[in-house]
Amino acid sequence: MQSRKLVQPTHPPNGRSLPIGATLVSGGANFSVFSRTAAGIELLLFDHADDLCPARIIPIDPVTNRTYHYWHVFVPGVQAGQIYGFKARGPFEPDRGLRFDPSKLLLDPYGRAVVVPKHYSREAARREGENHAVAMKSVVTDLRSYDWEGDAPLQRPWSRTIIYEMHVRGFTAHPSSGLGPSKRGTYAGLVEKVPYLQELGITAVELLPVFQFDAQDAPPGRTNYWGYSPVSFFAPHQAYSSREGPLGATDEFRDMVKALHRAGIEVILDVVFNHTAEGEHDGPTLCFRGLDNPTYYLLNEDRSRYANFTGTGNTLNANHPIVRRMIVDSLRYWVSEMHVDGFRFDLASILARDSSGAVMANPPVLWDIESDPALAGTKMIAEAWDAAGLYQVGNFVGDSWKEWNDQFRDSVRDFFRGADNSVQRMADRLLGSPEIYGRREREAEESINFVACHDGFTLNDLVTYDRKHNEDNGEHNRDGRNDNRSWNCGLEGPTNEVQIEKLRNRQVKNFLAATMLSVGVPMFLMGDEVRRTQKGNNNAYCQNNETSWFDWNEVSNHADVLRFVKLLIQRRVLRQVEHERDRVSLSRFLREASHSWHGVTLHQPDWSTCSHTIAISAELKNEGLLLYVIMNAYWESLAFQLPQLKGQNWRRWIDTSLDSPHEICEWNRARAIPGEIYTAGPRSVVVLIAEKSQDQDSCGSDLTQDVR
């Protein structure tokens, strides 16, 4: 029998609705974009990012080239690197929520790369008239040629995860980084510093936004540095690439991911699906507003105005079917094509709002994300609140989301600054915040524990300033949090006074120790391991300068803190965790654990309002170890009674009141201390260890019997 020859079907000349975006096919490229309300759409092709006029204008016929609300066209001869954009015609009727402006060049919502012309102008996208030469543009990409060399997301268990929140540019932009000017502040620059991260011991980096954002979305004369101002949910930020050309950022980002994975470090992206850079009603027309404003955004009853649950002027309509699909498609893209390991969702509670802004019991977009098989095993972290007061910490929808625990931050800050009524809350945070998470059968690692993050004081500034100092932001110090729960240790700002500086150093170590010792997932901020300062600025979103950058001189200036962090991490990743693969709930974990609370006297914890000390004994059953932790936030030394051991002494691992290098040692080199009393210095953390012998009694009872 004669065999049949398979014939590759030719692409239809009018294009296809799927895939959405620009897709290379045999002989050219297919373009597809959604707009329900446009009267006409044009595809514009450019030779260069800053061309005044397009090389070609291709009208998309609303009859032959439209399927449902998808406008599509096949363009022969198009190759990777082709620069393009759209224009959309339709009514400009703000009272109906329609804001078409056919003079404005629009980005492709699904564009995989973006180019920014040398003279990009956000203002030109606001005022009347064409903006071809100064508008951001999308780029056709070819993702098939990259060699991943066997790389894949790492899927490290949460129980062995230590997160380092960092900024791509800020990590290497400082001249002290030792990198050449072309690599500073880039994905390639971060690759050069992977050995530092590997030696530090962290297991995951959480990158501040790397989606293409509008750097001009900032006060006059300043830059949007953090990146919480997205214009594309698929394109890596071009300015972080050291490579010339429109496709450089995509491959350089992949090189960074591959290098981090080789070092055993996961990549978590801070993603912004709650708003865009188009801002308020008088903001620029960059993409979504000009294509289908009422589909992409939540509008007020007055349709000419945007619902503002974000504090940034607009709110994405995340539970609209089209926007839901775009969000899930974006996440799939970053996992499948860019190999990222997880996502931290900025103002994630907004994703629980419907088209009217009301809170939904079962938000479709959140369940779409959680149940998508392509995202199974991907780390999902929620910032479980929004700017309009919706607070869902401990109640975020879903089975597997982890949550930024801002109550851990506030409680630990309060305790170590000596605030009243802080001991019981501190005890709760040490055990994974059962007060918050124990009500549901959720994992012991549901809480992401942090004391400092990008938003607020660094650890150094937390112990150096009583007040924020944001004058350089140009908002007369009105921006940023006022409730910092900080303590300057007796003097505002930097000082050469030895005793104050020693106390600050100790407090920084106390915060780091509490974070690493607590149940949950520890996270700390870039540079906190070397006391990076922002000079008291607690809202450095617009400071693309040395205020925000990592000063590598501090690695040697604060080598003792760096050593302290490294040894904490070394012990954390060595621990044997019984529930690594099984989803053991926090409540079950605490029921089965063996530990007991103490004060200066055994089994007599002081839960009173004016108490400033707590101690806990615990058994690490899998390792055959006993642990005794003292946290003394009192301003004087206190003598603590120790549990009696049979045939051995307690050994000291940590005592932050001691000078370096005696404040911490390698875990297996802890030295024995004699006696049944240990004197903890003022404002200090002490950790003692011992081996559990065969006939040694358990050192604690069920915690739930002790906490009241």
XYZ file of C-alpha atoms in Angstrom:
708
model
C 0.000 0.000 0.000
C 1.347 3.412 -0.914
C 2.154 5.615 2.085
C 0.699 9.075 2.321
C 2.916 12.098 2.610
C 1.904 14.424 5.413
C 1.416 17.956 4.171
C 2.087 20.824 6.569
C -1.022 23.023 6.449
C -0.383 26.568 5.351
C -1.275 29.335 7.724
C -4.598 30.971 6.795
C -3.966 34.380 5.182
C -6.342 36.055 7.602
C -4.592 34.588 10.630
C -5.974 32.737 13.631
C -7.377 33.844 16.977
C -5.111 31.423 18.846
C -2.433 31.810 20.130
C -3.002 35.311 21.456
C -0.158 37.747 20.826
C 2.536 37.519 18.142
C 3.534 33.969 17.190
C 6.134 32.917 14.627
C 4.756 30.333 12.201
C 5.963 28.921 8.902
C 6.589 31.815 6.550
C 5.799 34.683 8.905
C 3.936 35.591 12.068
C 0.388 35.423 13.360
C -0.913 38.373 15.379
C -4.004 38.154 17.595
C -5.370 40.722 20.048
C -8.609 40.969 22.013
C -10.967 43.934 21.866
C -14.696 43.697 22.387
C -15.523 47.345 21.819
C -13.083 48.567 19.148
C -14.453 49.649 15.784
C -11.137 49.029 14.028
C -7.593 47.896 14.777
C -4.340 48.390 12.886
C -1.022 46.568 13.228
C 2.020 48.818 12.847
C 5.478 47.417 12.047
C 8.646 49.400 12.816
C 12.278 48.987 11.797
C 13.667 50.681 14.918
C 12.411 51.506 18.402
C 12.575 55.279 17.878
C 11.259 55.507 14.309
C 9.020 58.500 13.711
C 6.818 56.549 11.300
C 6.024 52.834 10.941
C 7.520 50.863 8.064
C 4.122 49.258 7.406
C 0.554 49.737 8.556
C -1.658 46.663 8.253
C -5.406 47.193 8.772
C -7.119 44.249 10.428
C -10.434 43.719 8.673
C -13.326 43.625 11.199
C -15.196 41.070 9.057
C -12.653 38.652 7.576
C -9.981 39.021 10.276
C -12.120 38.917 13.391
C -13.270 35.807 15.251
C -15.492 36.540 18.233
C -13.683 39.551 19.759
C -10.216 38.488 18.625
C -8.644 40.543 15.860
C -6.043 38.538 13.951
C -3.846 38.680 10.881
C -1.035 36.654 9.307
C 1.911 38.709 8.048
C 4.335 36.900 5.711
C 8.050 37.418 6.137
C 7.987 38.595 9.745
C 10.933 37.293 11.789
C 12.068 37.380 15.404
C 13.071 40.888 16.409
C 10.293 42.598 14.458
C 9.096 45.660 16.377
C 5.366 46.314 16.363
C 2.372 47.897 18.070
C -1.366 48.348 17.633
C -3.744 51.230 17.158
C -7.422 50.960 18.002
C -10.305 53.083 16.734
C -13.543 53.498 18.604
C -15.584 56.003 20.580
C -13.990 58.219 23.184
C -16.901 58.253 25.619
C -15.530 58.189 29.184
C -19.041 58.235 30.658
C -19.484 54.775 29.111
C -15.990 53.688 30.106
C -14.692 53.904 26.519
C -11.342 55.642 25.973
C -10.194 54.879 22.439
C -7.487 57.149 21.047
C -6.413 56.182 17.504
C -3.386 58.481 17.726
C -1.722 56.378 20.425
C 0.532 53.398 19.752
C -0.414 50.468 21.994
C 1.614 47.589 23.362
C 0.462 44.028 22.756
C -0.962 42.708 26.076
C 0.679 39.362 25.234
C 3.932 40.805 23.876
C 6.932 38.695 24.941
C 9.416 41.545 24.680
C 9.295 45.343 24.815
C 11.656 47.986 23.466
C 11.861 51.442 24.992
C 13.028 54.264 22.684
C 15.822 56.528 23.882
C 13.409 59.397 24.311
C 10.431 57.480 25.661
C 7.799 59.890 26.974
C 5.056 58.962 29.386
C 3.708 62.488 28.987
C 3.317 62.029 25.227
C 1.024 59.087 25.922
C -1.194 61.423 27.964
C -1.474 64.461 25.698
C -3.098 64.722 22.267
C -1.313 63.650 19.111
C 0.686 60.721 17.793
C 3.565 59.321 19.827
C 5.194 56.780 17.481
C 8.795 57.785 18.087
C 8.532 58.022 21.870
C 6.248 55.070 22.637
C 7.218 51.662 24.013
C 6.754 48.927 21.440
C 6.343 45.162 21.441
C 8.766 42.737 19.791
C 8.169 39.412 18.048
C 10.216 36.737 19.827
C 11.424 33.227 19.012
C 11.646 31.202 22.213
C 12.552 27.896 20.556
C 16.257 28.430 19.934
C 17.411 28.843 23.555
C 19.398 25.960 25.036
C 18.276 25.319 28.616
C 20.865 22.550 28.975
C 18.499 20.347 30.933
C 17.410 23.082 33.367
C 14.016 22.907 35.086
C 12.330 24.532 38.102
C 13.801 23.076 41.318
C 10.607 22.508 43.380
C 12.422 22.666 46.699
C 10.176 21.823 49.688
C 8.858 24.802 51.640
C 10.364 23.324 54.791
C 13.834 23.852 53.310
C 13.238 27.271 51.782
C 14.987 30.484 52.865
C 13.986 33.544 50.845
C 16.213 36.520 50.028
C 14.127 39.448 48.778
C 16.196 41.469 46.342
C 16.199 44.002 43.525
C 17.902 43.082 40.241
C 19.338 46.546 39.630
C 20.027 47.404 43.253
C 22.069 44.267 43.862
C 24.945 45.214 41.534
C 24.395 48.853 40.471
C 26.781 50.296 43.076
C 30.342 50.942 41.796
C 31.629 48.873 44.729
C 30.137 45.745 43.111
C 33.365 45.379 41.157
C 31.500 44.879 37.884
C 32.058 46.802 34.685
C 29.588 49.619 33.940
C 27.802 47.579 31.257
C 26.910 44.774 33.681
C 25.999 46.774 36.762
C 22.326 46.544 37.623
C 21.556 43.804 35.098
C 20.524 40.165 34.965
C 24.101 39.406 33.859
C 25.420 41.357 36.838
C 23.350 39.232 39.189
C 24.858 36.117 37.585
C 28.316 37.420 38.513
C 27.224 37.554 42.165
C 25.647 34.095 42.329
C 28.706 32.772 44.252
C 27.957 35.329 46.998
C 24.361 34.125 47.246
C 25.479 30.510 47.242
C 27.982 31.156 50.025
C 25.351 33.062 51.979
C 23.264 29.903 51.880
C 19.828 31.203 50.893
C 17.721 28.821 48.801
C 15.503 31.262 46.876
C 15.652 34.819 45.598
C 12.437 36.806 45.479
C 12.977 39.424 42.782
C 11.162 42.730 42.939
C 9.107 43.213 39.752
C 10.861 42.244 36.528
C 7.844 42.574 34.229
C 8.421 45.493 31.867
C 7.381 48.591 33.809
C 7.182 52.338 33.230
C 10.185 53.874 34.959
C 8.686 57.344 34.427
C 5.699 56.565 36.639
C 7.179 58.572 39.516
C 7.297 62.130 40.871
C 8.978 64.666 38.536
C 12.726 64.225 38.363
C 12.589 60.754 39.928
C 12.419 57.172 38.719
C 10.089 54.314 39.480
C 12.791 52.102 40.983
C 10.852 49.261 42.604
C 8.958 48.437 39.410
C 5.395 48.202 40.727
C 4.129 49.882 37.564
C 3.726 47.177 34.903
C 2.958 47.705 31.229
C 3.416 44.075 30.141
C 2.832 40.806 31.985
C 4.975 38.693 29.636
C 8.077 40.768 28.879
C 11.180 40.957 31.119
C 12.229 44.520 31.927
C 14.514 45.671 29.123
C 16.593 48.077 31.221
C 17.891 45.151 33.302
C 19.584 43.634 30.247
C 23.226 44.304 29.424
C 22.684 43.183 25.829
C 21.876 45.440 22.925
C 18.953 44.606 20.700
C 15.254 44.028 21.252
C 15.581 40.357 22.272
C 18.497 40.658 24.691
C 16.444 40.797 27.892
C 14.636 37.511 27.290
C 17.736 35.361 26.890
C 19.719 37.223 29.559
C 16.901 36.637 32.029
C 16.996 32.931 31.165
C 20.767 32.854 31.643
C 20.231 34.305 35.119
C 17.621 31.691 36.019
C 19.842 28.900 34.738
C 22.836 30.166 36.741
C 20.779 30.438 39.930
C 19.365 26.949 39.463
C 22.850 25.528 39.005
C 23.674 27.037 42.403
C 20.574 25.396 43.926
C 18.704 28.700 44.223
C 15.072 29.065 43.193
C 13.690 32.153 41.445
C 10.470 33.697 42.780
C 9.029 36.716 40.972
C 7.168 39.542 42.690
C 4.238 39.940 40.281
C 1.787 42.826 39.971
C -1.602 41.722 38.654
C -3.590 44.325 40.572
C -2.970 47.493 38.511
C -0.963 48.879 35.595
C 1.115 51.959 34.801
C -1.805 53.609 32.991
C -2.908 55.153 36.263
C -5.957 57.338 36.814
C -8.442 58.761 34.318
C -5.906 61.361 33.217
C -3.064 58.865 32.917
C -1.265 57.721 29.759
C -2.708 55.395 27.137
C -0.095 52.652 26.814
C -1.959 49.392 26.185
C -5.067 48.101 27.969
C -6.912 51.427 28.212
C -6.663 51.956 24.469
C -7.728 48.420 23.530
C -10.685 47.673 25.810
C -10.876 49.860 28.908
C -14.033 48.356 30.534
C -12.740 44.805 30.103
C -9.331 45.315 31.659
C -10.181 47.691 34.531
C -12.625 48.012 37.406
C -14.676 51.160 36.847
C -16.677 53.166 39.359
C -20.380 53.809 39.074
C -19.200 56.946 37.321
C -17.678 55.018 34.404
C -15.251 57.826 33.651
C -13.362 57.040 36.863
C -11.416 53.972 37.979
C -11.931 51.960 41.137
C -8.778 52.454 43.166
C -8.248 49.544 45.565
C -4.504 49.720 44.921
C -3.645 53.292 45.864
C -2.118 53.740 42.400
C -5.068 55.076 40.431
C -6.565 51.977 38.800
C -7.406 48.348 39.533
C -7.172 45.443 37.122
C -10.444 43.576 36.522
C -8.801 40.306 37.507
C -11.915 38.101 37.582
C -13.111 39.041 34.098
C -12.718 35.920 31.900
C -10.334 37.670 29.487
C -8.148 39.097 32.248
C -8.235 35.823 34.177
C -6.954 34.028 31.116
C -4.216 36.593 30.601
C -3.034 36.257 34.219
C -2.937 32.455 34.079
C -1.300 32.523 30.634
C 1.345 34.880 32.011
C 2.116 32.596 34.948
C 2.297 29.557 32.664
C 4.657 31.435 30.371
C 7.083 32.383 33.147
C 7.095 28.794 34.443
C 7.267 26.909 31.134
C 9.383 29.266 29.023
C 11.400 31.167 31.640
C 11.658 28.350 34.251
C 10.817 30.437 37.305
C 9.968 28.573 40.501
C 7.308 30.729 42.089
C 5.470 34.011 42.446
C 4.752 36.508 45.189
C 1.506 38.349 44.374
C 1.526 42.041 45.237
C -1.710 43.153 46.954
C -3.118 39.700 46.257
C -6.428 40.373 48.016
C -7.466 42.475 45.034
C -7.682 39.233 43.075
C -10.618 38.339 45.338
C -12.743 41.284 44.110
C -15.445 41.046 41.443
C -16.228 43.595 38.728
C -18.047 45.797 41.240
C -15.218 45.616 43.757
C -17.119 43.326 46.138
C -15.183 40.520 47.835
C -15.903 37.044 46.448
C -15.973 33.911 48.585
C -14.419 31.810 45.802
C -12.650 34.123 43.348
C -12.349 32.347 39.974
C -8.895 33.707 39.175
C -7.402 32.415 42.430
C -8.811 28.929 41.896
C -7.719 29.034 38.238
C -4.173 29.713 39.398
C -4.176 27.121 42.147
C -5.747 24.316 40.102
C -3.874 24.824 36.835
C -1.858 21.620 36.197
C 0.925 23.564 34.477
C 1.473 25.468 37.732
C 1.348 22.461 40.052
C 4.347 22.529 42.373
C 4.980 26.217 41.717
C 5.425 28.325 44.844
C 2.566 30.798 45.363
C 2.862 33.565 47.968
C 0.138 36.116 48.702
C 0.487 39.600 50.083
C -2.952 39.060 51.576
C -4.224 42.639 51.779
C -4.930 45.627 49.558
C -4.787 49.404 49.851
C -8.533 49.725 50.496
C -8.527 47.829 53.789
C -9.265 44.254 52.695
C -7.076 42.186 55.054
C -6.983 38.401 54.572
C -3.877 37.217 56.435
C -4.833 33.813 57.816
C -7.909 33.636 55.576
C -6.604 33.821 52.019
C -8.541 31.615 49.605
C -6.977 28.359 48.441
C -5.323 25.215 49.700
C -1.649 25.827 49.035
C -0.982 29.579 49.097
C 1.593 30.867 51.563
C 1.175 34.358 53.032
C 3.396 37.269 53.924
C 2.830 37.540 57.667
C 3.012 41.213 58.578
C 1.898 40.329 62.115
C 5.153 38.423 62.542
C 6.977 41.609 61.527
C 5.073 43.827 63.956
C 5.203 41.398 66.883
C 8.932 40.748 66.649
C 9.662 44.468 66.286
C 7.519 45.245 69.317
C 9.132 42.565 71.454
C 12.736 43.549 70.846
C 12.115 47.270 71.231
C 10.690 46.509 74.674
C 7.034 47.295 74.040
C 4.517 46.230 76.669
C 2.068 43.412 76.004
C 4.347 41.783 73.422
C 5.518 38.512 75.016
C 2.492 36.359 74.270
C 2.357 37.549 70.656
C 6.085 36.861 70.307
C 5.587 33.336 71.622
C 2.831 32.757 69.079
C 4.986 33.986 66.179
C 7.865 31.693 67.180
C 5.594 28.704 66.666
C 4.282 29.630 63.234
C 1.516 32.002 64.390
C -1.084 29.388 65.405
C -3.266 32.262 66.586
C -3.535 33.205 62.892
C -3.096 29.912 61.046
C -4.025 27.219 63.569
C -7.735 27.491 62.832
C -7.292 25.850 59.439
C -5.590 22.592 58.602
C -2.775 24.330 56.737
C 0.933 23.545 56.609
C 3.356 24.662 59.280
C 5.060 26.734 56.581
C 2.017 28.815 55.657
C 3.558 31.889 57.289
C 6.295 33.760 55.417
C 8.189 35.281 58.350
C 10.015 38.571 57.903
C 10.997 41.575 59.992
C 12.054 43.821 57.104
C 11.217 43.875 53.403
C 11.593 46.336 50.523
C 8.630 48.355 51.820
C 9.771 49.977 55.067
C 12.964 50.285 57.085
C 15.917 47.996 56.506
C 17.023 46.103 59.622
C 19.833 48.609 60.123
C 17.445 51.554 59.909
C 14.976 49.808 62.198
C 17.553 50.120 64.996
C 18.918 53.515 63.899
C 15.847 55.729 63.366
C 12.725 56.441 65.394
C 11.194 58.361 62.492
C 11.103 57.971 58.713
C 13.268 60.352 56.675
C 11.735 60.390 53.201
C 12.437 64.007 52.280
C 14.346 62.999 49.130
C 11.175 61.478 47.688
C 9.826 64.965 47.060
C 6.587 64.493 48.996
C 7.563 66.488 52.099
C 7.980 63.282 54.129
C 4.250 62.522 53.865
C 4.742 59.198 52.060
C 5.668 55.882 53.678
C 4.475 54.250 56.896
C 4.390 56.207 60.132
C 3.916 53.082 62.258
C 7.420 51.616 61.994
C 7.746 50.173 65.526
C 11.425 51.048 65.387
C 13.864 52.127 68.096
C 17.032 54.089 67.439
C 18.807 52.689 70.526
C 19.152 56.138 72.051
C 20.252 58.410 69.211
C 18.667 59.296 65.862
C 20.827 58.374 62.880
C 24.404 57.107 62.475
C 26.817 57.486 65.364
C 30.375 56.702 66.406
C 29.355 56.028 70.004
C 30.634 52.527 70.677
C 27.938 51.365 73.095
C 25.057 52.486 70.891
C 26.639 50.848 67.878
C 27.163 47.583 69.774
C 23.528 47.593 70.856
C 22.350 48.191 67.290
C 24.489 45.340 66.035
C 23.048 43.066 68.704
C 19.481 44.044 67.872
C 20.036 43.273 64.195
C 21.285 39.819 65.169
C 18.293 39.365 67.481
C 15.911 40.044 64.594
C 17.757 37.673 62.277
C 17.876 34.932 64.922
C 14.151 35.231 65.664
C 13.335 34.988 61.955
C 15.482 31.907 61.419
C 14.408 30.128 64.608
C 10.657 30.527 64.109
C 8.325 27.981 62.545
C 7.408 29.073 59.037
C 9.392 30.194 55.986
C 12.109 32.762 56.782
C 12.638 35.730 54.487
C 15.078 38.604 54.819
C 15.888 41.656 52.743
C 18.844 42.176 50.431
C 21.697 43.693 52.404
C 20.261 43.115 55.867
C 23.017 40.548 56.325
C 25.533 43.436 56.145
C 23.364 46.177 57.694
C 22.516 47.983 54.469
C 21.042 51.429 55.175
C 18.620 53.639 53.272
C 19.410 56.568 55.579
C 16.009 56.330 57.211
C 13.982 56.277 53.986
C 11.193 53.751 54.490
C 9.620 54.185 51.043
C 12.530 54.262 48.600
C 10.373 53.355 45.582
C 11.736 56.282 43.567
C 15.374 56.158 44.673
C 17.394 54.567 41.866
C 20.660 55.583 43.490
C 22.960 54.711 46.380
C 20.058 55.102 48.811
C 18.685 51.792 47.550
C 21.699 50.019 46.109
C 23.718 47.298 47.827
C 27.006 48.863 48.934
C 29.507 46.011 48.685
C 31.886 47.781 51.053
C 29.534 46.736 53.848
C 30.445 43.079 53.295
C 33.756 43.753 55.038
C 32.473 46.559 57.287
C 29.898 44.222 58.852
C 31.582 40.872 58.364
C 30.434 39.743 61.825
C 26.745 40.105 60.929
C 27.331 38.326 57.627
C 29.049 35.452 59.444
C 26.166 35.313 61.936
C 23.611 34.993 59.136
C 25.606 32.346 57.305
C 25.836 30.153 60.396
C 22.120 30.564 61.101
C 21.299 29.499 57.557
C 23.713 26.581 57.616
C 21.863 25.123 60.569
C 18.412 25.881 59.140
C 18.986 23.985 55.893
C 20.530 21.013 57.730
C 17.495 20.378 59.881
C 15.579 17.160 59.366
C 11.898 17.832 58.821
C 9.504 14.927 59.094
C 6.749 16.553 57.030
C 8.823 17.597 53.996
C 6.706 15.685 51.507
C 3.537 15.243 53.568
C 1.309 18.251 54.107
C 1.278 18.271 57.892
C -0.890 21.045 59.275
C 0.414 23.556 61.783
C -2.124 22.450 64.389
C -1.059 18.800 64.034
C 2.601 19.805 64.072
C 2.108 21.589 67.399
C 0.057 18.760 68.889
C 2.823 16.278 68.143
C 5.708 18.541 69.117
C 7.275 18.437 72.560
C 8.054 21.836 74.053
C 7.360 23.989 77.058
C 7.433 27.671 77.978
C 9.512 29.123 80.800
C 10.450 32.387 82.416
C 13.512 33.001 84.555
C 12.133 30.048 86.529
C 11.409 26.747 84.796
C 7.784 26.210 83.749
C 6.786 29.665 84.974
C 6.489 31.881 81.899
C 5.552 35.497 82.554
C 2.692 36.443 80.238
C 2.001 39.740 81.962
C 1.696 43.046 80.148
C 5.026 44.375 81.402
C 7.009 41.171 80.772
C 9.905 41.335 78.301
C 11.322 37.815 78.463
C 10.399 34.354 77.309
C 12.164 30.988 77.117
C 11.197 27.770 75.398
C 12.549 24.228 75.609
C 11.958 21.889 72.696
C 12.907 18.488 71.391
C 14.046 17.972 67.794
C 12.903 14.366 67.650
C 14.314 13.456 64.262
C 17.769 14.639 65.279
C 17.798 13.483 68.878
C 18.476 17.010 70.107
C 17.175 19.199 72.907
C 16.929 22.945 72.472
C 16.625 25.762 74.979
C 15.973 29.272 73.629
C 16.025 32.426 75.751
C 14.756 35.735 74.408
C 15.512 38.561 76.781
C 14.239 41.932 75.569
C 14.719 43.418 79.034
C 17.336 46.162 79.440
C 19.208 44.287 82.159
C 20.830 40.857 82.431
C 18.622 38.091 83.833
C 19.513 34.683 85.261
C 17.472 31.835 83.745
C 17.048 28.445 85.381
C 17.914 25.646 82.946
C 16.265 22.224 82.622
C 18.407 19.550 84.240
C 20.196 17.080 81.974
C 21.442 13.604 82.833
C 25.172 13.124 82.457
C 25.876 16.178 80.314
C 25.845 19.970 80.174
C 24.034 22.308 77.889
C 26.156 23.630 75.032
C 25.970 27.223 73.820
C 25.330 27.830 70.127
C 24.175 31.481 70.205
C 24.416 34.362 72.647
C 23.985 37.684 70.870
C 25.180 39.637 73.934
C 28.711 38.352 73.343
C 31.179 40.029 71.019
C 31.973 38.447 67.679
C 33.092 35.741 67.021
C 31.806 34.328 70.315
C 28.133 35.217 69.744
C 27.670 32.203 67.442
C 29.645 29.137 66.422
C 29.236 26.270 64.030
C 26.437 24.060 65.306
C 28.618 21.003 65.923
C 31.269 23.034 67.768
C 29.063 24.432 70.512
C 30.914 24.440 73.833
C 29.560 23.087 77.087
C 28.536 25.538 79.796
C 28.548 24.457 83.443
C 25.787 24.966 85.973
C 22.021 25.080 86.121
C 21.696 28.835 85.596
C 22.432 30.869 82.488
C 22.681 34.643 82.645
C 21.307 36.202 79.461
C 22.630 39.649 78.721
C 20.322 42.636 78.186
C 18.390 42.563 74.899
C 19.777 39.241 73.743
C 18.917 35.873 72.227
C 20.502 32.708 73.623
C 20.263 29.212 72.097
C 21.532 26.187 74.022
C 21.611 22.623 72.695
C 22.108 19.119 74.068
C 21.883 15.555 72.830
C 18.877 13.595 74.023
C 20.028 10.437 75.768
C 18.039 7.221 75.870
C 16.790 7.848 79.412
C 16.420 11.643 79.060
C 12.889 12.820 79.745
C 11.210 14.987 77.185
C 11.915 18.615 77.994
C 8.456 19.906 77.395
C 4.749 19.292 77.339
C 2.114 20.082 74.773
C 2.370 23.799 74.076
C -1.355 24.276 73.966
C -1.492 23.531 77.680
C 0.939 26.344 78.465
C -0.222 29.286 76.350
C -3.189 31.153 77.737
